[in-house]
């Protein structure tokens, strides 16, 4: 039986062929590790992974690795996992930092990019600028604990740098942006406002707390949006976004 036979009705045969040959570039294999597996299982078979980091115990609460992967490079471990799922997939990886010198050569042949780098330096902005130069749309996934968040930057659209060009605490500013946006449109997200308040009250500058729940939610968002991009469907683009939380059940 065909690998993707259970995708029928949802995905047409010709669409399955399109996404199979769509080149996806994954910058960062943290939250990206969940996204990559979801995308691969859906039918995206051409994935390039770049991440210099190594796996440690505190990654295992939300990233797609096991205890036996501890100490290994994320990019290589993820590539091996993806190939164990689909040995015929075209998976490549680079155990390196993305920087000003290599970013252009790394992404110039990709169709869709995922910016999961985090904001430890301005390289996330440089990455987006380079994708704009090469006419590549960029997905920006975020883990909001109980919620998955995704916004998409298109080459001819608004850029995230218009929120701030300072990488310090940029994730926190994104939470603030979503909170303000929801308030403006009268969409109550009390859990998000509470999260924002508690994050601001932390005495030291720490990485945002993250849960496995959001990683899986945002993986679904990314895979659906990549499918829509590859097949010419409409998507939301920044300043609009996708947000789903298990704490916001209005049914």
Short mmCIF file of N, CA, C and O in Angstrom, two decimals, residues 14-146:
data_model
loop_
_atom_site.label_atom_id
_atom_site.label_comp_id
_atom_site.label_asym_id
_atom_site.label_seq_id
_atom_site.Cartn_x
_atom_site.Cartn_y
_atom_site.Cartn_z
N UNK A 14 -1.87 14.64 -7.13
CA UNK A 14 -0.95 15.61 -7.72
C UNK A 14 -0.38 16.54 -6.66
O UNK A 14 0.77 16.98 -6.76
N UNK A 15 -1.16 16.85 -5.62
CA UNK A 15 -0.67 17.68 -4.52
C UNK A 15 0.39 16.94 -3.71
O UNK A 15 1.37 17.53 -3.27
N UNK A 16 0.19 15.63 -3.54
CA UNK A 16 1.18 14.83 -2.83
C UNK A 16 2.51 14.86 -3.56
O UNK A 16 3.58 14.93 -2.94
N UNK A 17 2.46 14.87 -4.89
CA UNK A 17 3.67 14.97 -5.68
C UNK A 17 4.35 16.32 -5.54
O UNK A 17 5.58 16.40 -5.51
N UNK A 18 3.54 17.37 -5.46
CA UNK A 18 4.09 18.73 -5.31
C UNK A 18 4.85 18.86 -4.00
O UNK A 18 5.99 19.33 -3.96
N UNK A 19 4.23 18.45 -2.90
CA UNK A 19 4.89 18.64 -1.61
C UNK A 19 6.08 17.71 -1.43
O UNK A 19 7.04 18.05 -0.74
N UNK A 20 6.03 16.55 -2.09
CA UNK A 20 7.17 15.63 -2.02
C UNK A 20 8.44 16.30 -2.51
O UNK A 20 9.53 16.04 -1.99
N UNK A 21 8.30 17.15 -3.52
CA UNK A 21 9.47 17.78 -4.14
C UNK A 21 9.67 19.24 -3.72
O UNK A 21 10.49 19.95 -4.30
N UNK A 22 8.94 19.69 -2.71
CA UNK A 22 9.12 21.04 -2.17
C UNK A 22 10.29 21.04 -1.20
O UNK A 22 10.34 20.25 -0.26
N UNK A 23 11.24 21.93 -1.43
CA UNK A 23 12.44 21.99 -0.58
C UNK A 23 12.18 22.85 0.65
O UNK A 23 11.96 24.06 0.55
N UNK A 24 12.21 22.21 1.80
CA UNK A 24 11.96 22.88 3.09
C UNK A 24 13.28 23.06 3.82
O UNK A 24 14.07 22.11 3.95
N UNK A 25 13.52 24.28 4.28
CA UNK A 25 14.74 24.57 5.04
C UNK A 25 14.36 24.83 6.49
O UNK A 25 13.57 25.72 6.79
N UNK A 26 14.93 24.04 7.38
CA UNK A 26 14.63 24.15 8.80
C UNK A 26 15.82 24.76 9.53
O UNK A 26 16.87 24.12 9.70
N UNK A 27 15.67 26.00 9.95
CA UNK A 27 16.72 26.69 10.69
C UNK A 27 16.42 26.57 12.19
O UNK A 27 15.59 27.28 12.73
N UNK A 28 17.07 25.62 12.83
CA UNK A 28 16.84 25.39 14.25
C UNK A 28 16.08 24.10 14.46
O UNK A 28 14.97 23.93 13.94
N UNK A 29 16.65 23.18 15.22
CA UNK A 29 16.06 21.85 15.40
C UNK A 29 15.56 21.63 16.82
O UNK A 29 15.61 20.52 17.35
N UNK A 30 15.07 22.72 17.45
CA UNK A 30 14.42 22.60 18.75
C UNK A 30 12.95 22.31 18.51
O UNK A 30 12.55 21.17 18.30
N UNK A 31 12.12 23.36 18.51
CA UNK A 31 10.72 23.19 18.12
C UNK A 31 10.64 22.66 16.69
O UNK A 31 9.71 21.95 16.32
N UNK A 32 11.68 22.97 15.91
CA UNK A 32 11.72 22.47 14.54
C UNK A 32 11.77 20.96 14.44
O UNK A 32 11.38 20.39 13.42
N UNK A 33 12.22 20.29 15.48
CA UNK A 33 12.31 18.82 15.44
C UNK A 33 10.93 18.19 15.38
O UNK A 33 10.74 17.15 14.72
N UNK A 34 9.95 18.79 16.05
CA UNK A 34 8.57 18.28 15.99
C UNK A 34 7.96 18.62 14.64
O UNK A 34 7.29 17.80 14.01
N UNK A 35 8.20 19.84 14.17
CA UNK A 35 7.66 20.29 12.89
C UNK A 35 8.17 19.39 11.76
O UNK A 35 7.41 18.99 10.88
N UNK A 36 9.45 19.07 11.80
CA UNK A 36 10.05 18.26 10.74
C UNK A 36 9.39 16.90 10.63
O UNK A 36 9.10 16.41 9.52
N UNK A 37 9.13 16.26 11.75
CA UNK A 37 8.53 14.93 11.69
C UNK A 37 7.09 15.00 11.20
O UNK A 37 6.65 14.17 10.40
N UNK A 38 6.34 15.99 11.67
CA UNK A 38 4.96 16.15 11.21
C UNK A 38 4.94 16.37 9.70
O UNK A 38 4.13 15.76 8.98
N UNK A 39 5.82 17.24 9.21
CA UNK A 39 5.88 17.54 7.78
C UNK A 39 6.30 16.31 6.97
O UNK A 39 5.74 16.03 5.91
N UNK A 40 7.28 15.56 7.46
CA UNK A 40 7.74 14.36 6.77
C UNK A 40 6.62 13.34 6.66
O UNK A 40 6.37 12.77 5.59
N UNK A 41 5.92 13.08 7.75
CA UNK A 41 4.85 12.10 7.75
C UNK A 41 3.71 12.52 6.81
O UNK A 41 3.03 11.68 6.23
N UNK A 42 3.53 13.82 6.65
CA UNK A 42 2.50 14.35 5.77
C UNK A 42 2.89 14.19 4.30
O UNK A 42 2.03 14.05 3.43
N UNK A 43 4.20 14.20 4.02
CA UNK A 43 4.64 13.99 2.65
C UNK A 43 5.73 14.91 2.15
O UNK A 43 6.16 14.79 1.00
N UNK A 44 6.21 15.83 2.99
CA UNK A 44 7.35 16.66 2.61
C UNK A 44 8.62 15.82 2.77
O UNK A 44 9.01 15.49 3.88
N UNK A 45 9.26 15.51 1.65
CA UNK A 45 10.38 14.58 1.69
C UNK A 45 11.74 15.22 1.41
O UNK A 45 12.76 14.53 1.42
N UNK A 46 11.76 16.53 1.17
CA UNK A 46 13.02 17.22 0.92
C UNK A 46 13.24 18.26 2.02
O UNK A 46 12.68 19.36 1.98
N UNK A 47 14.01 17.91 3.02
CA UNK A 47 14.18 18.76 4.20
C UNK A 47 15.67 18.92 4.51
O UNK A 47 16.41 17.94 4.60
N UNK A 48 16.08 20.16 4.67
CA UNK A 48 17.44 20.48 5.10
C UNK A 48 17.38 21.05 6.51
O UNK A 48 16.60 21.96 6.78
N UNK A 49 18.21 20.52 7.39
CA UNK A 49 18.20 20.90 8.80
C UNK A 49 19.55 21.53 9.16
O UNK A 49 20.60 20.97 8.85
N UNK A 50 19.50 22.69 9.79
CA UNK A 50 20.73 23.34 10.25
C UNK A 50 20.59 23.72 11.72
O UNK A 50 19.65 24.43 12.11
N UNK A 51 21.50 23.23 12.53
CA UNK A 51 21.52 23.56 13.96
C UNK A 51 22.87 23.15 14.52
O UNK A 51 23.34 22.03 14.26
N UNK A 52 23.49 24.04 15.29
CA UNK A 52 24.79 23.74 15.89
C UNK A 52 24.65 23.08 17.25
O UNK A 52 25.60 22.44 17.75
N UNK A 53 23.47 23.18 17.86
CA UNK A 53 23.30 22.76 19.25
C UNK A 53 23.33 21.26 19.46
O UNK A 53 23.12 20.46 18.54
N UNK A 54 23.58 20.90 20.71
CA UNK A 54 23.56 19.50 21.12
C UNK A 54 22.39 19.26 22.08
O UNK A 54 21.92 20.16 22.74
N UNK A 55 21.97 18.02 22.15
CA UNK A 55 20.79 17.65 22.93
C UNK A 55 21.16 17.48 24.40
O UNK A 55 22.17 16.85 24.74
N UNK A 56 20.34 18.07 25.26
CA UNK A 56 20.54 17.91 26.70
C UNK A 56 19.20 17.54 27.35
O UNK A 56 18.14 17.57 26.71
N UNK A 57 19.27 17.20 28.62
CA UNK A 57 18.10 16.68 29.33
C UNK A 57 16.92 17.64 29.31
O UNK A 57 15.76 17.23 29.15
N UNK A 58 17.17 18.94 29.42
CA UNK A 58 16.06 19.89 29.51
C UNK A 58 15.40 20.16 28.15
O UNK A 58 14.46 20.95 28.08
N UNK A 59 15.88 19.52 27.09
CA UNK A 59 15.19 19.61 25.80
C UNK A 59 14.08 18.56 25.68
O UNK A 59 13.20 18.69 24.84
N UNK A 60 14.16 17.52 26.49
CA UNK A 60 13.31 16.35 26.28
C UNK A 60 11.86 16.56 26.69
O UNK A 60 11.01 15.73 26.39
N UNK A 61 11.55 17.68 27.36
CA UNK A 61 10.15 17.92 27.73
C UNK A 61 9.32 18.38 26.55
O UNK A 61 8.09 18.40 26.62
N UNK A 62 9.98 18.76 25.41
CA UNK A 62 9.21 19.36 24.32
C UNK A 62 9.81 19.11 22.93
O UNK A 62 9.18 19.47 21.93
N UNK A 63 11.01 18.57 22.84
CA UNK A 63 11.65 18.38 21.54
C UNK A 63 11.69 16.90 21.16
O UNK A 63 11.53 16.03 22.02
N UNK A 64 11.92 16.63 19.89
CA UNK A 64 11.72 15.29 19.34
C UNK A 64 12.98 14.42 19.45
O UNK A 64 13.50 13.93 18.44
N UNK A 65 13.44 14.24 20.69
CA UNK A 65 14.63 13.44 20.92
C UNK A 65 14.39 12.50 22.09
O UNK A 65 13.39 12.61 22.81
N UNK A 66 15.31 11.58 22.29
CA UNK A 66 15.21 10.62 23.38
C UNK A 66 16.42 10.75 24.29
O UNK A 66 17.42 11.40 23.94
N UNK A 67 16.35 10.09 25.43
CA UNK A 67 17.46 10.16 26.38
C UNK A 67 18.75 9.63 25.76
O UNK A 67 19.85 10.13 26.06
N UNK A 68 18.65 8.67 24.88
CA UNK A 68 19.84 8.10 24.24
C UNK A 68 20.50 9.08 23.27
O UNK A 68 21.64 8.88 22.85
N UNK A 69 19.77 10.15 22.90
CA UNK A 69 20.34 11.16 22.00
C UNK A 69 21.17 12.21 22.75
O UNK A 69 21.81 13.05 22.12
N UNK A 70 21.15 12.17 24.07
CA UNK A 70 21.83 13.19 24.86
C UNK A 70 23.30 13.34 24.45
O UNK A 70 24.03 12.35 24.30
N UNK A 71 23.71 14.59 24.21
CA UNK A 71 25.07 14.87 23.82
C UNK A 71 25.30 14.88 22.31
O UNK A 71 26.34 15.35 21.85
N UNK A 72 24.34 14.39 21.54
CA UNK A 72 24.47 14.37 20.09
C UNK A 72 24.06 15.72 19.50
O UNK A 72 23.31 16.48 20.11
N UNK A 73 24.54 16.00 18.30
CA UNK A 73 24.09 17.19 17.60
C UNK A 73 22.63 17.03 17.20
O UNK A 73 22.21 15.99 16.70
N UNK A 74 21.86 18.08 17.44
CA UNK A 74 20.43 18.02 17.13
C UNK A 74 20.17 17.74 15.65
O UNK A 74 19.32 16.91 15.31
N UNK A 75 20.86 18.47 14.78
CA UNK A 75 20.60 18.34 13.35
C UNK A 75 20.82 16.90 12.88
O UNK A 75 20.00 16.34 12.15
N UNK A 76 21.93 16.31 13.30
CA UNK A 76 22.25 14.95 12.88
C UNK A 76 21.28 13.94 13.46
O UNK A 76 20.80 13.03 12.77
N UNK A 77 20.95 14.08 14.75
CA UNK A 77 20.02 13.15 15.39
C UNK A 77 18.64 13.23 14.74
O UNK A 77 17.98 12.20 14.53
N UNK A 78 18.20 14.44 14.43
CA UNK A 78 16.89 14.61 13.80
C UNK A 78 16.89 14.01 12.40
O UNK A 78 15.94 13.34 12.00
N UNK A 79 17.95 14.27 11.65
CA UNK A 79 18.04 13.70 10.30
C UNK A 79 17.96 12.17 10.35
O UNK A 79 17.24 11.55 9.55
N UNK A 80 18.65 11.57 11.29
CA UNK A 80 18.62 10.11 11.42
C UNK A 80 17.23 9.61 11.79
O UNK A 80 16.78 8.56 11.30
N UNK A 81 16.54 10.35 12.64
CA UNK A 81 15.18 9.95 13.01
C UNK A 81 14.25 10.03 11.80
O UNK A 81 13.46 9.12 11.56
N UNK A 82 14.36 11.10 11.04
CA UNK A 82 13.50 11.25 9.87
C UNK A 82 13.77 10.15 8.85
O UNK A 82 12.84 9.60 8.25
N UNK A 83 15.02 9.81 8.64
CA UNK A 83 15.37 8.75 7.69
C UNK A 83 14.92 7.38 8.18
O UNK A 83 14.67 6.48 7.38
N UNK A 84 14.81 7.21 9.50
CA UNK A 84 14.30 5.94 10.02
C UNK A 84 12.80 5.80 9.74
O UNK A 84 12.26 4.69 9.67
N UNK A 85 12.12 6.93 9.57
CA UNK A 85 10.70 6.94 9.24
C UNK A 85 10.51 6.75 7.73
O UNK A 85 9.64 5.99 7.29
N UNK A 86 11.32 7.46 6.95
CA UNK A 86 11.23 7.35 5.50
C UNK A 86 12.65 7.34 4.92
O UNK A 86 13.24 8.39 4.64
N UNK A 87 13.22 6.16 4.72
CA UNK A 87 14.60 6.05 4.23
C UNK A 87 14.80 6.64 2.84
O UNK A 87 15.94 6.92 2.45
N UNK A 88 13.74 6.83 2.08
CA UNK A 88 13.85 7.35 0.72
C UNK A 88 13.77 8.88 0.68
O UNK A 88 13.94 9.48 -0.38
N UNK A 89 13.49 9.49 1.81
CA UNK A 89 13.40 10.95 1.85
C UNK A 89 14.78 11.57 1.62
O UNK A 89 15.82 10.95 1.90
N UNK A 90 14.77 12.78 1.10
CA UNK A 90 16.02 13.51 0.86
C UNK A 90 16.25 14.45 2.04
O UNK A 90 15.80 15.60 2.04
N UNK A 91 16.92 13.93 3.05
CA UNK A 91 17.17 14.68 4.28
C UNK A 91 18.65 15.01 4.35
O UNK A 91 19.50 14.13 4.26
N UNK A 92 18.96 16.28 4.49
CA UNK A 92 20.35 16.70 4.67
C UNK A 92 20.46 17.53 5.94
O UNK A 92 19.45 18.09 6.41
N UNK A 93 21.65 17.61 6.49
CA UNK A 93 21.82 18.36 7.73
C UNK A 93 23.20 19.00 7.78
O UNK A 93 24.14 18.56 7.11
N UNK A 94 23.29 20.05 8.59
CA UNK A 94 24.55 20.75 8.82
C UNK A 94 24.64 21.03 10.32
O UNK A 94 23.78 21.72 10.88
N UNK A 95 25.68 20.51 10.96
CA UNK A 95 25.92 20.78 12.38
C UNK A 95 26.71 22.08 12.50
O UNK A 95 27.91 22.08 12.80
N UNK A 96 26.04 23.19 12.25
CA UNK A 96 26.77 24.46 12.27
C UNK A 96 25.84 25.61 12.64
O UNK A 96 24.61 25.47 12.60
N UNK A 97 26.43 26.72 13.02
CA UNK A 97 25.68 27.94 13.22
C UNK A 97 25.32 28.53 11.85
O UNK A 97 26.08 28.42 10.89
N UNK A 98 24.17 29.16 11.77
CA UNK A 98 23.86 29.99 10.61
C UNK A 98 24.41 31.38 10.92
O UNK A 98 24.13 31.95 11.98
N UNK A 99 25.20 31.91 10.01
CA UNK A 99 25.78 33.23 10.23
C UNK A 99 25.75 34.04 8.94
O UNK A 99 25.25 33.57 7.90
N UNK A 100 26.28 35.23 9.01
CA UNK A 100 26.26 36.13 7.86
C UNK A 100 27.01 35.55 6.65
O UNK A 100 26.68 35.87 5.51
N UNK A 101 27.99 34.70 6.90
CA UNK A 101 28.81 34.18 5.82
C UNK A 101 28.14 33.03 5.06
O UNK A 101 28.33 32.89 3.85
N UNK A 102 27.37 32.20 5.76
CA UNK A 102 26.83 31.00 5.09
C UNK A 102 25.33 31.04 4.81
O UNK A 102 24.81 30.17 4.11
N UNK A 103 24.62 32.03 5.36
CA UNK A 103 23.16 32.00 5.27
C UNK A 103 22.68 32.01 3.82
O UNK A 103 21.74 31.29 3.47
N UNK A 104 23.30 32.79 2.97
CA UNK A 104 22.86 32.86 1.58
C UNK A 104 23.03 31.54 0.85
O UNK A 104 22.11 31.07 0.16
N UNK A 105 24.19 30.92 1.00
CA UNK A 105 24.45 29.66 0.31
C UNK A 105 23.57 28.53 0.84
O UNK A 105 23.22 27.61 0.09
N UNK A 106 23.19 28.61 2.11
CA UNK A 106 22.36 27.56 2.70
C UNK A 106 20.92 27.59 2.19
O UNK A 106 20.32 26.55 1.93
N UNK A 107 20.36 28.79 2.03
CA UNK A 107 18.93 28.86 1.74
C UNK A 107 18.59 29.17 0.29
O UNK A 107 17.42 29.13 -0.09
N UNK A 108 19.58 29.42 -0.57
CA UNK A 108 19.28 29.92 -1.91
C UNK A 108 18.44 28.97 -2.75
O UNK A 108 17.76 29.41 -3.68
N UNK A 109 18.45 27.68 -2.46
CA UNK A 109 17.71 26.73 -3.27
C UNK A 109 16.43 26.22 -2.61
O UNK A 109 15.77 25.32 -3.13
N UNK A 110 16.05 26.79 -1.47
CA UNK A 110 14.87 26.29 -0.78
C UNK A 110 13.60 26.99 -1.27
O UNK A 110 13.65 28.08 -1.85
N UNK A 111 12.47 26.34 -1.05
CA UNK A 111 11.17 26.89 -1.45
C UNK A 111 10.44 27.52 -0.26
O UNK A 111 9.72 28.51 -0.42
N UNK A 112 10.62 26.93 0.91
CA UNK A 112 9.98 27.40 2.13
C UNK A 112 11.00 27.30 3.26
O UNK A 112 11.72 26.30 3.37
N UNK A 113 11.06 28.32 4.11
CA UNK A 113 11.99 28.30 5.24
C UNK A 113 11.22 28.39 6.55
O UNK A 113 10.15 29.00 6.63
N UNK A 114 11.77 27.75 7.56
CA UNK A 114 11.21 27.82 8.92
C UNK A 114 12.28 28.42 9.82
O UNK A 114 13.37 27.87 9.96
N UNK A 115 11.96 29.57 10.40
CA UNK A 115 12.90 30.26 11.27
C UNK A 115 12.60 29.88 12.72
O UNK A 115 11.75 30.47 13.37
N UNK A 116 13.31 28.88 13.20
CA UNK A 116 13.16 28.43 14.59
C UNK A 116 14.48 28.61 15.33
O UNK A 116 14.85 27.82 16.19
N UNK A 117 15.17 29.69 15.00
CA UNK A 117 16.51 29.94 15.53
C UNK A 117 16.52 30.47 16.95
O UNK A 117 17.50 30.34 17.66
N UNK A 118 15.44 31.12 17.36
CA UNK A 118 15.51 31.84 18.63
C UNK A 118 16.19 33.18 18.40
O UNK A 118 16.67 33.48 17.31
N UNK A 119 16.26 33.98 19.43
CA UNK A 119 16.78 35.35 19.28
C UNK A 119 17.92 35.62 20.25
O UNK A 119 17.87 36.51 21.07
N UNK A 120 18.97 34.83 20.10
CA UNK A 120 20.17 35.04 20.91
C UNK A 120 21.08 36.11 20.29
O UNK A 120 21.97 36.62 20.94
N UNK A 121 20.86 36.38 19.01
CA UNK A 121 21.61 37.41 18.30
C UNK A 121 20.72 37.92 17.18
O UNK A 121 19.57 37.51 17.05
N UNK A 122 21.28 38.79 16.34
CA UNK A 122 20.48 39.34 15.26
C UNK A 122 20.40 38.43 14.04
O UNK A 122 19.82 38.79 13.02
N UNK A 123 20.92 37.20 14.15
CA UNK A 123 20.93 36.31 12.99
C UNK A 123 19.52 35.94 12.53
O UNK A 123 19.30 35.67 11.34
N UNK A 124 18.56 35.94 13.44
CA UNK A 124 17.18 35.65 13.03
C UNK A 124 16.67 36.70 12.05
O UNK A 124 15.96 36.40 11.09
N UNK A 125 17.04 37.97 12.30
CA UNK A 125 16.65 39.04 11.38
C UNK A 125 17.42 38.94 10.07
O UNK A 125 16.87 39.15 8.99
N UNK A 126 18.70 38.60 10.17
CA UNK A 126 19.52 38.42 8.96
C UNK A 126 18.96 37.29 8.11
O UNK A 126 18.90 37.38 6.88
N UNK A 127 18.54 36.23 8.77
CA UNK A 127 17.96 35.08 8.08
C UNK A 127 16.74 35.51 7.27
O UNK A 127 16.60 35.18 6.09
N UNK A 128 15.84 36.26 7.91
CA UNK A 128 14.64 36.73 7.22
C UNK A 128 14.99 37.66 6.06
O UNK A 128 14.38 37.58 4.98
N UNK A 129 15.94 38.54 6.27
CA UNK A 129 16.35 39.47 5.21
C UNK A 129 16.89 38.70 4.01
O UNK A 129 16.63 39.05 2.85
N UNK A 130 17.66 37.63 4.29
CA UNK A 130 18.22 36.84 3.20
C UNK A 130 17.13 36.07 2.47
O UNK A 130 17.16 35.95 1.23
N UNK A 131 16.17 35.54 3.21
CA UNK A 131 15.05 34.85 2.58
C UNK A 131 14.26 35.81 1.69
O UNK A 131 13.80 35.44 0.60
N UNK A 132 14.11 37.04 2.14
CA UNK A 132 13.43 38.06 1.33
C UNK A 132 14.18 38.27 0.02
O UNK A 132 13.57 38.37 -1.06
N UNK A 133 15.50 38.33 0.10
CA UNK A 133 16.34 38.51 -1.09
C UNK A 133 16.13 37.38 -2.09
O UNK A 133 16.08 37.62 -3.31
N UNK A 134 15.97 36.16 -1.60
CA UNK A 134 15.82 35.00 -2.48
C UNK A 134 14.34 34.64 -2.72
O UNK A 134 14.04 33.57 -3.26
N UNK A 135 13.44 35.52 -2.29
CA UNK A 135 12.00 35.34 -2.53
C UNK A 135 11.45 34.07 -1.87
O UNK A 135 10.66 33.33 -2.46
N UNK A 136 11.87 33.83 -0.64
CA UNK A 136 11.46 32.63 0.10
C UNK A 136 10.56 33.03 1.27
O UNK A 136 10.96 33.85 2.11
N UNK A 137 9.34 32.48 1.37
CA UNK A 137 8.49 32.75 2.53
C UNK A 137 9.06 32.08 3.78
O UNK A 137 9.65 31.00 3.70
N UNK A 138 8.86 32.72 4.94
CA UNK A 138 9.43 32.22 6.19
C UNK A 138 8.35 32.01 7.23
O UNK A 138 7.56 32.91 7.52
N UNK A 139 8.32 30.81 7.81
CA UNK A 139 7.41 30.50 8.90
C UNK A 139 8.12 30.76 10.23
O UNK A 139 9.28 30.36 10.40
N UNK A 140 7.40 31.40 11.15
CA UNK A 140 7.94 31.69 12.48
C UNK A 140 7.07 31.00 13.53
O UNK A 140 6.02 31.52 13.93
N UNK A 141 7.48 29.82 14.02
CA UNK A 141 6.72 29.11 15.05
C UNK A 141 7.16 29.51 16.45
O UNK A 141 8.34 29.77 16.68
N UNK A 142 6.21 29.54 17.38
CA UNK A 142 6.51 29.86 18.77
C UNK A 142 5.77 28.89 19.69
O UNK A 142 4.64 28.48 19.39
N UNK A 143 6.41 28.57 20.78
CA UNK A 143 5.83 27.71 21.81
C UNK A 143 5.36 28.59 22.96
O UNK A 143 6.19 29.14 23.69
N UNK A 144 4.04 28.74 23.10
CA UNK A 144 3.47 29.52 24.20
C UNK A 144 2.93 28.60 25.30
O UNK A 144 1.97 28.93 25.98
N UNK A 145 3.56 27.48 25.49
CA UNK A 145 3.18 26.58 26.58
C UNK A 145 1.92 25.80 26.26
O UNK A 145 1.97 24.70 25.73
N UNK A 146 0.77 26.37 26.62
CA UNK A 146 -0.52 25.75 26.35
C UNK A 146 -1.04 26.09 24.95
O UNK A 146 -2.12 25.64 24.57
#
